[in-house]
Every structure is written in C-alpha cells, then in structure tokens.
Amino acid sequence: MADFDYDLLVLGAGSGGVATSRRAAMHGARVAVVESGRVGGTCVLRGCVPKKLLMYAASFGDAFAESRGYGWALGESPRFEMARWQATKGAETTRLEGIYRQMLAGGNVTLLEGQARLLAPQHVAVRAADGSEQVVSAGEIVLATGGSPVLDTLPGLESAATSNELLDLATLPASAAVIGGGYIAVEFASMLARLGVAVHLYFRDRLPLRGFDEMLRTAAASALQAAGVTLHAGGVPSAVRRLGDGSFVLLFGEERANAFPWVLNATGRRPNSGGLGLEELGLALGRNGAVPVDAHGHTSVAHLHAIGDVTDRKNLTPVAIAEGRALADALFGGLPPRTLDLNRIASAVFMLPPLASVGPSEEELRAAGHPHEVYETDFRPMKTAFVGGNERTRMKLLVDSASQRVLSVHMAGHDAPEIVQSLAVALTAGATKSHFDTTVAMHPTAAEEFVLMRSPTRRFAG
Ligand code: NDP
C-alpha cells in the first residue's frame, strides 16, 4: 500500500462518499475524496434536505386553515414567498456544506477538488476547474458518484425543469405539469399544490407510486386530489415543446396539446457513471449505466468498488452510507464483510400527508405465493377531524401465516415516516403479531392503532 499516494480514493463527496472516506480514515487508512462540485451531494444540496424544508413550508397552508377551527383568528391572509424560503434554504445548505467540509478535514480525509477519470484500476486523473490535472494513485478506489435526473425520457423533455431547478426557483409558476409518478413527482406535486400552484400530474400507470402497496398508492392518489392536483393516469405526453416565451406545450400525439407555463420532469434518475473511464477499464455497465457490484460492493475490476446510487439498487441516502461504512470496515478495519438486506429498508414519500413503508407490499407477497394475514385500519385523524376535515389515516400490517412474524408495516397519514421508522426496529428484531398485541397502547396517538388491530381483514393461503 505504501507505493500509492493514498490507501483509499473515493470518487464523490456526497453522503455515501463522505461516510466511506471518514470510516476508512478512522481505521488508519490514508484517504482522499475527489469532488467536482459542492461537497454534500444530492441529499444535502439538491434532494432530501431542501425537499423536506419545502415540505415544511407547504405544510403551513393546512396549519393556517386548521388553526381557525382551533380558535385562532388570523390577520391578513397568509401568503408564501418562495424567494424568502430560497434565501433561508440557501443559507442552510451552505451551512451544511461547511459541516461536511469540516467533517472531512476533522476526519483526516484530503479533499481533492476536480473531475475524476480512471486511467488504470489504481490510478485516477483529477482535473481541476482551472484545467490543471494531477494523477493520483490509491490501493483501493470507491465510486460514490451518485445519480442525476434522466433528461431524455421524452422528446423535448430536456428543456423542462428537474427537481434541481425547482428547488432553486425564486418564484413559483401559477400552474405546472409534473411528468412522472414516482417519489419525486408525487412529493413535489403535493407540495406545489399546497403552495398555491395548479398542478397537473401525468403518469403512466393507473395509480402513482408503482411498486408501493396498493393501499398507499390509493391513499396517495386521494391525498393529491384532495390537495387540488389533477391526476392524468395513463396520460403521459408523447413530447414536450418549449416555446419562445419560455412556456411549454405537452403534445399527446397529433390530436391534443396542453399549454403550461412550467413543467417538471420527474421521470427518474440515472447513475453518474459516464466520463469516469470505467468501460475503458473493461467494466461493463448495467442498465441505465449502473455500476454492477456484488453483495459487498466489489466490481469485477480488482481494487474498484462502488456504493450508493451509482449502483442503482436501493437509491436512498442511508443505504449508501451503510454500504460505504461496511465496505470501509471490511477493507481497512479487518471486519468481516457485511451485507445489507435491501428488502427490509424503510422508506417514506414526503407528500402531505406522508406515506411510509417497510417490508414487501401485499401484492408482492401474493405474487410470491407467500401465505399471510392482512390487518388494516382506516380512520379520520383526531387533529383534522376536530375541524371537520375528511382526511383519513390508513395502516396495514402483513403477517406471516405460519410464524406470525410481522413482515411489513405500511402507513399513510401524519407522522407516518416517524412511526414506521420506529416500527422498523421491531421488524428487524423479528417481532411477531403477539408482540404488537401485548404492547400497551399510548393514548391518544395514531401509532397506538398499530397495537390495537385484533382480527385480520383477509388471509392469503398461498
Ligand atoms: P422513480 O424511479 O421513483 O420514478 C420515476 C417515475 O418516472 C416513475 O413514475 C416512472 O413511471 C416514470 N417514468 C419513467 N420512464 C418514463 C417514461 N418513458 N414515460 C413516462 N414516465 C416515465 O424516480 P424519481 O426520480 O422519482 O426518484 C429517483 C429515486 O430517488 C427514487 O427511486 C428513490 O430511490 C430516490 N428518492 C427517494 C425519496 C425518498 O426517500 N423520499 C425522494 C426522492 C427520490 P413507471 O412507474 O410507469 O415506470
């Protein structure tokens, strides 16, 4: 190892890359991380963090309306100013970037600012913004370059905004078309509608959020409609055209066209694997340019590893962090390789109200022929029911018929991500339905309903 400049070179200073490099340095490795943009990656700068801050902003709309029912008298009618949110968000992401930079420096990790390209499995050229280039060698290399929005899903869609540009807007449009039905489409359609934008959501399937439990997909569609979003199920345009005044026309074959001042492209993300010199090293990229890895993050090229979104498996920040730490522990900490169970990762859709889920959907269990019992509940939450709201909270437990182990928890409603995150611990510990049944309820909460569901609504015998 001493013949190399570093023991480990990580490409990408997002959440996964920073976690990997710090953990390796903690084990005594000489580590550098290469980054061509700002430090912090998608989650901190363009994703989870600013998105959630916009969700909090959007949630005040309902809070103002409900407050009247709770006895508050509000003065002038509340108005959202995106530019003011923008200024505060900019300051917050700058603060977080500073923390990430400090974490690298404090963790004994060298930051090399520039664009990386592999010349050989253990040699990387780093090109700085001023055009100067240095070649750095390392015993091990980890790709942690993340992903970016797909721009070429439909003809002309590259002229539309992505979530990156949305989060940098200074003013919101009066109306918007959102194309896609996944996490980003649903979260931003929900937020924009609550911030006063007339939103039309165009997606391919009959419901948004393909792959989630049907109960959650139905709840998402109802919540979007209740927020004023017009749903166009199975109604994706064939092309998008940008006009000279900056507005857009969505084309539906020859016969129909809809005009919008603004369009959000939310049709998915793609691994950032281009331009790294990977194929020149003999690494065959997978679908969408994903870097293929084994269960421990190793590619087919010796000394070259990959974690997080560039591998396009479970594209979630905590997964990238866990994969990176496991890899660093195995490479430099003398620990046995760890494998993440990607089927038992909790995730949330931060719409209003949110959805959260851990474990397989009911449809997945049926398709696998897995015998199970379904426990469900559906009620009006106390907070909105008190002021005459029609909102509903939905919960579902899926239980293995033979062992009575709880396989999945699904919830749509306020605090769903907080509640499901906690219940994920119980599932990791192997909790059975009788553990839920013997847990005394905390009253009055929504979460208590998870320990009060007594009889299954249906059974699937396989
Ligand atoms: P998703 O993969 O979740 O959704 C992509 C959407 O684009 C799907 O609805 C898909 O439709 C649609 N689409 C794809 N191709 C086409 C096409 N040719 N025409 C029309 N529609 C198309 O991607 P996102 O960009 O929303 O999010 C990327 C990833 O980032 C997520 O998978 C998730 O891992 C992560 N993420 C997580 C968040 C969270 O944890 N809360 C928030 C945001 C992102 P169809 O279903 O029909 O294939």
Coordinates of C-alpha atoms and ligand atoms in Angstrom, one line a residue:
M1 CA 0.0 0.0 0.0
A2 CA 2.9 2.3 0.7
D3 CA 3.6 2.6 -3.0
F4 CA 0.4 4.5 -3.6
D5 CA -0.4 8.2 -2.8
Y6 CA -3.4 7.0 -0.7
D7 CA -4.7 3.8 0.6
L8 CA -8.2 4.8 -0.5
L9 CA -9.5 7.2 -3.1
V10 CA -13.3 7.9 -3.0
L11 CA -14.9 9.5 -6.0
G12 CA -17.8 11.7 -4.9
A13 CA -18.3 13.7 -1.7
G14 CA -22.0 13.0 -1.2
S15 CA -23.3 11.4 2.0
G16 CA -22.1 7.9 0.9
G17 CA -18.6 9.1 -0.2
V18 CA -18.1 11.2 2.9
A19 CA -19.2 8.3 5.2
T20 CA -17.0 5.8 3.4
S21 CA -13.9 8.0 3.5
R22 CA -14.3 9.0 7.1
R23 CA -14.8 5.4 8.3
A24 CA -11.7 4.3 6.3
A25 CA -9.6 7.1 7.8
M26 CA -10.9 6.1 11.3
H27 CA -9.3 2.7 10.7
G28 CA -6.0 4.4 9.9
A29 CA -6.1 4.5 6.1
R30 CA -4.7 7.4 4.2
V31 CA -7.8 8.7 2.4
A32 CA -8.7 11.3 -0.2
V33 CA -12.1 12.1 -1.7
V34 CA -12.5 13.7 -5.2
E35 CA -15.4 16.1 -5.8
S36 CA -16.1 18.2 -8.8
G37 CA -19.0 20.3 -7.4
R38 CA -20.1 21.3 -3.9
V39 CA -19.5 19.0 -1.0
G40 CA -22.6 17.3 0.3
G41 CA -24.1 15.6 -2.7
T42 CA -27.7 15.2 -3.8
C43 CA -29.3 14.6 -0.4
V44 CA -27.9 17.7 1.3
L45 CA -27.8 20.1 -1.6
R46 CA -30.5 19.2 -4.1
G47 CA -32.6 16.4 -2.5
C48 CA -33.8 15.1 0.9
V49 CA -32.8 18.2 3.0
P50 CA -34.1 21.1 0.8
K51 CA -37.0 19.0 -0.3
K52 CA -38.1 18.4 3.3
L53 CA -37.6 22.1 4.1
L54 CA -40.0 22.9 1.2
M55 CA -42.4 20.3 2.6
Y56 CA -42.4 22.0 6.0
A57 CA -43.1 25.3 4.2
A58 CA -46.0 23.7 2.3
S59 CA -47.5 22.2 5.4
F60 CA -48.2 25.7 6.9
G61 CA -51.0 26.1 4.4
D62 CA -53.1 23.5 6.1
A63 CA -52.0 24.6 9.5
F64 CA -53.2 28.2 8.9
A65 CA -56.6 26.9 7.6
E66 CA -57.0 24.4 10.5
S67 CA -55.9 26.9 13.1
R68 CA -59.2 28.8 12.7
G69 CA -61.1 25.7 13.7
Y70 CA -58.9 25.6 16.8
G71 CA -59.8 29.1 17.9
W72 CA -57.2 31.2 16.2
A73 CA -58.0 34.4 14.5
L74 CA -55.5 35.2 11.7
G75 CA -54.8 38.7 10.5
E76 CA -54.1 39.3 6.8
S77 CA -54.4 36.2 4.7
P78 CA -51.1 34.2 4.7
R79 CA -49.0 34.3 1.5
F80 CA -46.0 32.2 0.6
E81 CA -43.0 34.0 -0.8
M82 CA -40.6 31.4 -2.5
A83 CA -37.8 34.0 -2.7
R84 CA -37.7 34.3 1.2
W85 CA -37.8 30.5 1.6
Q86 CA -35.0 30.3 -1.1
A87 CA -32.7 32.7 0.9
T88 CA -33.1 30.7 4.1
K89 CA -32.7 27.4 2.2
G90 CA -29.5 28.7 0.6
A91 CA -28.0 29.7 3.9
E92 CA -28.9 26.3 5.4
T93 CA -27.3 24.2 2.6
T94 CA -24.2 26.4 2.7
R95 CA -24.1 25.8 6.5
L96 CA -24.4 22.0 5.9
E97 CA -21.8 22.0 3.2
G98 CA -19.4 23.7 5.7
I99 CA -20.1 21.0 8.2
Y100 CA -19.4 18.3 5.6
R101 CA -16.1 20.0 4.7
Q102 CA -15.2 20.2 8.4
M103 CA -16.1 16.5 8.8
L104 CA -13.7 15.6 6.1
A105 CA -10.9 17.8 7.4
G106 CA -11.5 16.7 11.0
G107 CA -11.7 13.1 9.9
N108 CA -8.3 13.3 8.3
V109 CA -9.6 13.0 4.8
T110 CA -8.0 15.0 2.0
L111 CA -10.4 16.8 -0.4
L112 CA -9.3 16.9 -4.0
E113 CA -11.5 19.3 -5.9
G114 CA -11.8 18.4 -9.6
Q115 CA -13.3 16.0 -12.1
A116 CA -12.0 12.3 -11.7
R117 CA -11.3 9.9 -14.6
L118 CA -9.8 6.5 -14.0
L119 CA -6.6 5.8 -16.1
A120 CA -6.0 2.4 -14.6
P121 CA -7.7 0.4 -11.8
Q122 CA -5.5 2.2 -9.2
H123 CA -4.7 5.5 -10.9
V124 CA -7.1 8.5 -11.3
A125 CA -6.6 11.8 -13.2
V126 CA -8.1 14.7 -11.3
R127 CA -8.8 17.7 -13.5
A128 CA -9.3 21.0 -11.6
A129 CA -11.6 23.8 -12.7
D130 CA -8.6 25.8 -14.0
G131 CA -7.7 22.9 -16.3
S132 CA -4.7 21.7 -14.4
E133 CA -4.5 17.9 -13.9
Q134 CA -2.8 15.7 -11.4
V135 CA -2.6 11.9 -11.4
V136 CA -3.3 10.2 -8.0
S137 CA -2.8 6.6 -7.1
A138 CA -4.6 4.6 -4.5
G139 CA -4.6 1.0 -3.3
E140 CA -8.4 0.9 -3.4
I141 CA -11.0 3.1 -5.2
V142 CA -14.6 3.5 -4.3
L143 CA -17.1 5.0 -6.8
A144 CA -19.7 7.1 -4.9
T145 CA -20.7 9.4 -7.7
G146 CA -24.5 9.2 -7.2
G147 CA -27.1 9.9 -9.9
S148 CA -28.7 12.7 -11.8
P149 CA -32.2 13.3 -13.3
V150 CA -32.9 11.5 -16.6
L151 CA -33.4 14.2 -19.2
D152 CA -34.2 12.3 -22.4
T153 CA -37.2 10.3 -21.3
L154 CA -39.5 12.0 -23.9
P155 CA -38.6 14.2 -26.9
G156 CA -38.1 17.8 -25.7
L157 CA -38.2 16.9 -22.0
E158 CA -34.7 18.1 -21.6
S159 CA -36.0 21.7 -21.8
A160 CA -38.1 21.2 -18.7
A161 CA -37.0 21.8 -15.1
T162 CA -36.0 18.9 -12.8
S163 CA -36.2 18.9 -9.1
N164 CA -32.7 20.5 -9.0
E165 CA -34.1 23.7 -10.7
L166 CA -37.4 23.6 -8.8
L167 CA -35.5 23.9 -5.5
D168 CA -33.7 27.0 -6.9
L169 CA -36.8 28.8 -8.1
A170 CA -37.3 32.4 -6.8
T171 CA -41.0 32.5 -7.7
L172 CA -43.5 29.7 -8.3
P173 CA -45.5 29.4 -11.5
A174 CA -49.3 29.8 -11.4
S175 CA -49.7 26.3 -12.9
A176 CA -47.4 23.4 -13.6
A177 CA -47.3 20.0 -15.3
V178 CA -45.5 17.3 -13.4
I179 CA -44.5 14.3 -15.5
G180 CA -43.8 11.0 -13.7
G181 CA -45.4 9.1 -10.9
G182 CA -42.6 8.2 -8.6
Y183 CA -41.2 9.7 -5.4
I184 CA -40.1 13.0 -6.8
A185 CA -43.2 13.5 -8.9
V186 CA -45.6 12.8 -6.0
E187 CA -43.7 14.7 -3.4
F188 CA -43.4 17.9 -5.5
A189 CA -46.9 17.7 -6.9
S190 CA -48.2 17.6 -3.4
M191 CA -46.0 20.5 -2.1
L192 CA -46.6 22.7 -5.2
A193 CA -50.3 22.3 -4.9
R194 CA -50.2 23.4 -1.2
L195 CA -48.1 26.4 -2.1
G196 CA -50.8 27.6 -4.5
V197 CA -49.7 26.1 -7.9
A198 CA -52.4 24.5 -10.0
V199 CA -50.7 21.1 -10.6
H200 CA -51.5 18.5 -13.3
L201 CA -49.7 15.1 -12.7
Y202 CA -49.1 12.9 -15.8
F203 CA -48.1 9.3 -15.1
R204 CA -48.2 6.0 -17.0
D205 CA -49.9 3.6 -14.6
R206 CA -53.5 3.7 -13.2
L207 CA -52.1 5.0 -9.9
P208 CA -48.9 6.8 -8.9
L209 CA -46.1 5.1 -7.0
R210 CA -45.7 1.9 -8.8
G211 CA -44.2 -0.8 -6.6
F212 CA -45.7 0.5 -3.3
D213 CA -48.6 -1.3 -1.5
E214 CA -51.9 -0.7 -3.3
M215 CA -53.3 0.9 -0.1
L216 CA -50.6 3.5 -0.1
R217 CA -51.0 4.2 -3.9
T218 CA -54.7 4.7 -3.4
A219 CA -54.1 7.0 -0.4
A220 CA -51.5 9.0 -2.4
A221 CA -54.0 9.5 -5.3
S222 CA -56.7 10.6 -2.9
A223 CA -54.4 13.0 -1.0
L224 CA -53.2 14.5 -4.2
Q225 CA -56.8 15.1 -5.5
A226 CA -57.8 16.5 -2.1
A227 CA -55.0 19.0 -2.4
G228 CA -56.3 20.1 -5.8
V229 CA -53.9 18.1 -8.1
T230 CA -55.5 17.0 -11.4
L231 CA -54.4 13.4 -12.0
H232 CA -53.8 12.1 -15.6
A233 CA -53.5 8.4 -15.0
G234 CA -52.1 6.6 -18.1
G235 CA -51.8 10.0 -19.7
V236 CA -48.1 10.8 -20.3
P237 CA -47.5 13.1 -23.2
S238 CA -45.6 11.9 -26.3
A239 CA -43.4 15.0 -26.5
V240 CA -42.8 18.4 -24.8
R241 CA -42.1 21.6 -26.7
R242 CA -40.7 24.7 -25.2
L243 CA -42.0 27.9 -26.8
G244 CA -40.1 31.2 -27.4
D245 CA -41.7 32.8 -24.3
G246 CA -40.3 30.0 -22.1
S247 CA -43.7 28.3 -21.6
F248 CA -44.4 24.7 -22.7
V249 CA -46.8 22.7 -24.7
L250 CA -47.4 19.0 -23.9
L251 CA -48.2 17.0 -27.1
F252 CA -50.4 14.0 -27.0
G253 CA -49.9 12.5 -30.5
E254 CA -51.5 14.6 -33.3
E255 CA -54.8 15.2 -31.6
R256 CA -54.2 17.1 -28.3
A257 CA -51.9 19.7 -26.8
N258 CA -51.9 21.3 -23.3
A259 CA -50.1 24.5 -22.5
F260 CA -48.3 25.2 -19.2
P261 CA -46.0 28.0 -18.0
W262 CA -43.7 25.4 -16.3
V263 CA -43.0 21.7 -16.5
L264 CA -41.3 19.4 -14.0
N265 CA -39.5 16.4 -15.4
A266 CA -39.8 13.7 -12.7
T267 CA -39.2 10.6 -14.8
G268 CA -36.4 9.1 -12.8
R269 CA -32.7 9.3 -12.1
R270 CA -29.7 7.7 -13.7
P271 CA -26.3 6.7 -12.2
N272 CA -23.4 9.2 -12.7
S273 CA -21.1 6.6 -14.3
G274 CA -20.3 8.4 -17.6
G275 CA -16.9 10.0 -18.3
L276 CA -15.2 8.1 -15.5
G277 CA -13.2 5.9 -17.8
L278 CA -15.0 2.7 -16.5
E279 CA -15.7 1.0 -19.8
E280 CA -12.1 1.6 -20.9
L281 CA -11.0 -0.4 -17.8
G282 CA -13.2 -3.3 -19.0
L283 CA -16.1 -2.7 -16.7
A284 CA -19.4 -3.5 -18.4
L285 CA -22.1 -1.1 -17.2
G286 CA -25.6 -2.3 -16.4
R287 CA -29.0 -0.9 -17.2
N288 CA -29.1 2.9 -17.3
G289 CA -25.3 2.9 -16.8
A290 CA -25.4 1.3 -13.3
V291 CA -22.1 0.0 -12.0
P292 CA -22.6 -3.7 -11.3
V293 CA -21.3 -4.8 -7.8
D294 CA -21.5 -8.0 -5.7
A295 CA -23.3 -8.1 -2.3
H296 CA -20.2 -6.4 -0.7
G297 CA -19.8 -3.5 -3.2
H298 CA -16.9 -5.0 -5.3
T299 CA -16.9 -4.6 -9.0
S300 CA -15.5 -7.1 -11.4
V301 CA -12.3 -5.0 -11.6
A302 CA -9.8 -5.7 -8.7
H303 CA -9.5 -2.8 -6.2
L304 CA -12.5 -1.0 -7.7
H305 CA -15.7 -0.8 -5.6
A306 CA -19.0 1.1 -5.7
I307 CA -21.7 2.2 -3.3
G308 CA -25.0 4.1 -3.4
D309 CA -27.0 5.5 -6.3
V310 CA -24.2 4.8 -8.9
T311 CA -25.0 1.1 -8.4
D312 CA -28.8 1.8 -8.9
R313 CA -30.1 -0.7 -6.4
K314 CA -31.9 1.0 -3.5
N315 CA -31.3 4.6 -4.1
L316 CA -31.6 6.0 -0.6
T317 CA -29.0 8.1 1.3
P318 CA -28.9 5.8 4.4
V319 CA -28.3 2.8 2.2
A320 CA -25.3 4.5 0.5
I321 CA -23.9 5.4 4.0
A322 CA -24.4 1.9 5.4
E323 CA -22.9 0.3 2.2
G324 CA -19.9 2.7 2.4
R325 CA -19.2 2.0 6.1
A326 CA -19.5 -1.8 5.6
L327 CA -17.0 -1.6 2.7
A328 CA -14.5 0.6 4.6
D329 CA -14.8 -1.7 7.7
A330 CA -14.0 -4.7 5.5
L331 CA -11.2 -3.1 3.5
F332 CA -9.4 -1.3 6.3
G333 CA -10.9 -2.4 9.7
G334 CA -10.4 -6.1 9.5
L335 CA -14.1 -6.7 9.9
P336 CA -16.0 -9.5 8.1
P337 CA -17.9 -8.3 5.0
R338 CA -21.5 -7.1 5.9
T339 CA -24.4 -7.4 3.6
L340 CA -27.4 -5.1 3.8
D341 CA -30.9 -6.7 3.5
L342 CA -32.2 -4.3 0.8
N343 CA -35.7 -5.8 1.1
R344 CA -36.1 -4.6 4.7
I345 CA -35.3 -0.9 4.3
A346 CA -37.9 1.6 5.4
S347 CA -38.7 4.4 3.1
A348 CA -41.1 7.3 3.0
V349 CA -42.8 9.5 0.5
F350 CA -42.8 13.0 1.9
M351 CA -46.0 14.2 0.5
L352 CA -48.7 15.8 2.6
P353 CA -49.8 13.8 4.5
P354 CA -46.8 11.5 4.1
L355 CA -46.6 7.7 3.3
A356 CA -44.1 5.3 4.8
S357 CA -43.4 1.6 4.4
V358 CA -41.1 -1.2 5.5
G359 CA -41.3 -4.7 4.1
P360 CA -43.0 -6.1 1.0
S361 CA -46.3 -4.9 -0.4
E362 CA -49.4 -7.2 -0.2
E363 CA -49.2 -7.5 -4.0
E364 CA -45.5 -8.7 -3.7
L365 CA -46.4 -11.3 -1.1
R366 CA -49.3 -12.6 -3.2
A367 CA -47.2 -12.8 -6.4
A368 CA -44.6 -14.8 -4.4
G369 CA -47.3 -17.1 -3.1
H370 CA -46.4 -16.3 0.5
P371 CA -49.2 -17.2 2.9
H372 CA -50.0 -14.2 5.1
E373 CA -52.7 -12.3 7.1
V374 CA -53.7 -8.7 6.5
Y375 CA -54.5 -6.4 9.4
E376 CA -55.9 -3.0 8.3
T377 CA -57.4 0.1 9.8
D378 CA -58.7 3.4 8.3
F379 CA -59.8 6.3 10.4
R380 CA -60.2 10.1 10.5
P381 CA -57.2 11.5 12.5
M382 CA -58.2 13.5 15.6
K383 CA -56.4 16.7 14.6
T384 CA -58.2 17.2 11.3
A385 CA -61.5 15.5 12.2
F386 CA -61.9 18.1 15.0
V387 CA -62.0 20.9 12.4
G388 CA -64.3 19.0 10.1
G389 CA -61.6 17.6 7.7
N390 CA -62.2 14.5 5.7
E391 CA -58.7 13.3 5.7
R392 CA -58.1 9.6 6.5
T393 CA -55.2 7.8 8.1
R394 CA -54.6 4.2 6.8
M395 CA -52.5 1.5 8.3
K396 CA -51.7 -2.1 7.3
L397 CA -49.7 -4.9 8.9
L398 CA -48.8 -8.0 6.9
V399 CA -48.1 -11.1 9.0
D400 CA -46.6 -14.4 8.0
S401 CA -49.3 -17.0 8.5
A402 CA -47.1 -19.8 9.8
S403 CA -44.7 -17.9 12.2
Q404 CA -46.9 -14.9 12.9
R405 CA -43.9 -12.7 12.3
V406 CA -44.8 -9.2 11.1
L407 CA -43.4 -8.9 7.6
S408 CA -44.5 -5.4 6.7
V409 CA -45.8 -2.1 8.0
H410 CA -47.5 0.4 5.7
M411 CA -49.0 3.7 6.7
A412 CA -50.5 6.8 5.0
G413 CA -51.1 9.7 7.3
H414 CA -49.5 12.3 9.6
D415 CA -46.2 11.2 11.2
A416 CA -46.1 8.0 9.1
P417 CA -42.3 8.3 8.5
E418 CA -41.6 8.8 12.2
I419 CA -43.9 5.9 13.2
V420 CA -42.8 3.5 10.6
Q421 CA -39.1 4.2 11.3
S422 CA -39.6 3.1 14.9
L423 CA -41.6 0.0 14.0
A424 CA -38.8 -0.9 11.6
V425 CA -36.7 -1.7 14.7
A426 CA -39.4 -4.2 15.8
L427 CA -39.3 -5.9 12.4
T428 CA -35.5 -6.0 12.5
A429 CA -35.8 -7.7 15.9
G430 CA -38.2 -10.3 14.4
A431 CA -41.4 -9.1 16.2
T432 CA -44.5 -11.2 15.9
K433 CA -48.1 -10.1 15.9
S434 CA -48.4 -11.2 19.5
H435 CA -45.6 -8.7 20.4
F436 CA -47.7 -6.0 18.8
D437 CA -50.8 -7.3 20.6
T438 CA -49.2 -7.4 24.1
T439 CA -47.7 -3.9 23.7
V440 CA -49.9 -1.5 25.7
A441 CA -51.2 1.4 23.6
M442 CA -50.1 5.0 24.2
H443 CA -53.3 7.1 24.1
P444 CA -54.3 9.2 22.3
T445 CA -51.9 8.7 19.4
A446 CA -52.3 7.5 15.9
A447 CA -49.5 5.0 16.3
E448 CA -51.4 3.1 19.0
E449 CA -53.7 1.7 16.3
F450 CA -50.8 -0.5 15.2
V451 CA -51.1 -2.4 18.5
L452 CA -54.9 -2.5 18.5
M453 CA -55.7 -4.3 15.3
R454 CA -57.2 -7.6 16.5
S455 CA -58.6 -9.6 13.6
P456 CA -57.3 -10.0 10.1
T457 CA -59.4 -8.4 7.3
R458 CA -58.3 -11.2 5.0
R459 CA -56.0 -14.2 4.8
F460 CA -53.9 -15.4 1.8
A461 CA -53.3 -19.2 1.9
G462 CA -50.7 -19.2 -1.0
Ligands
NDP1 P1 -38.7 6.9 -9.6 O1 -38.0 5.8 -10.2 O2 -39.3 6.8 -8.2 O3 -39.9 7.3 -10.5 C1 -39.7 7.5 -11.9 C2 -41.1 7.8 -12.5 O4 -40.9 8.2 -13.9 C3 -42.0 6.6 -12.5 O5 -43.3 7.0 -12.1 C4 -41.9 6.1 -13.9 O6 -43.1 5.5 -14.3 C5 -41.8 7.4 -14.7 N1 -41.2 7.2 -16.0 C6 -40.0 6.6 -16.3 N2 -39.9 6.5 -17.6 C7 -41.0 7.1 -18.1 C8 -41.4 7.3 -19.5 N3 -40.7 6.9 -20.5 N4 -42.6 7.9 -19.7 C9 -43.3 8.3 -18.6 N5 -43.0 8.1 -17.3 C10 -41.8 7.5 -17.1 O7 -37.8 8.1 -9.7 P2 -37.7 9.5 -9.0 O8 -36.9 10.4 -9.9 O9 -39.0 10.0 -8.5 O10 -36.7 9.2 -7.8 C11 -35.5 8.6 -8.0 C12 -35.1 7.8 -6.8 O11 -34.6 8.7 -5.8 C13 -36.2 7.0 -6.2 O12 -36.3 5.8 -6.8 C14 -35.7 6.9 -4.8 O13 -34.9 5.8 -4.6 C15 -35.0 8.2 -4.6 N6 -35.8 9.2 -3.9 C16 -36.2 8.9 -2.6 C17 -37.0 9.8 -1.9 C18 -37.4 9.5 -0.6 O14 -36.9 8.6 0.0 N7 -38.5 10.1 0.0 C19 -37.4 11.1 -2.5 C20 -37.0 11.3 -3.9 C21 -36.2 10.3 -4.5 P3 -43.5 4.0 -14.1 O15 -43.8 3.8 -12.7 O16 -44.6 3.8 -15.0 O17 -42.3 3.2 -14.5

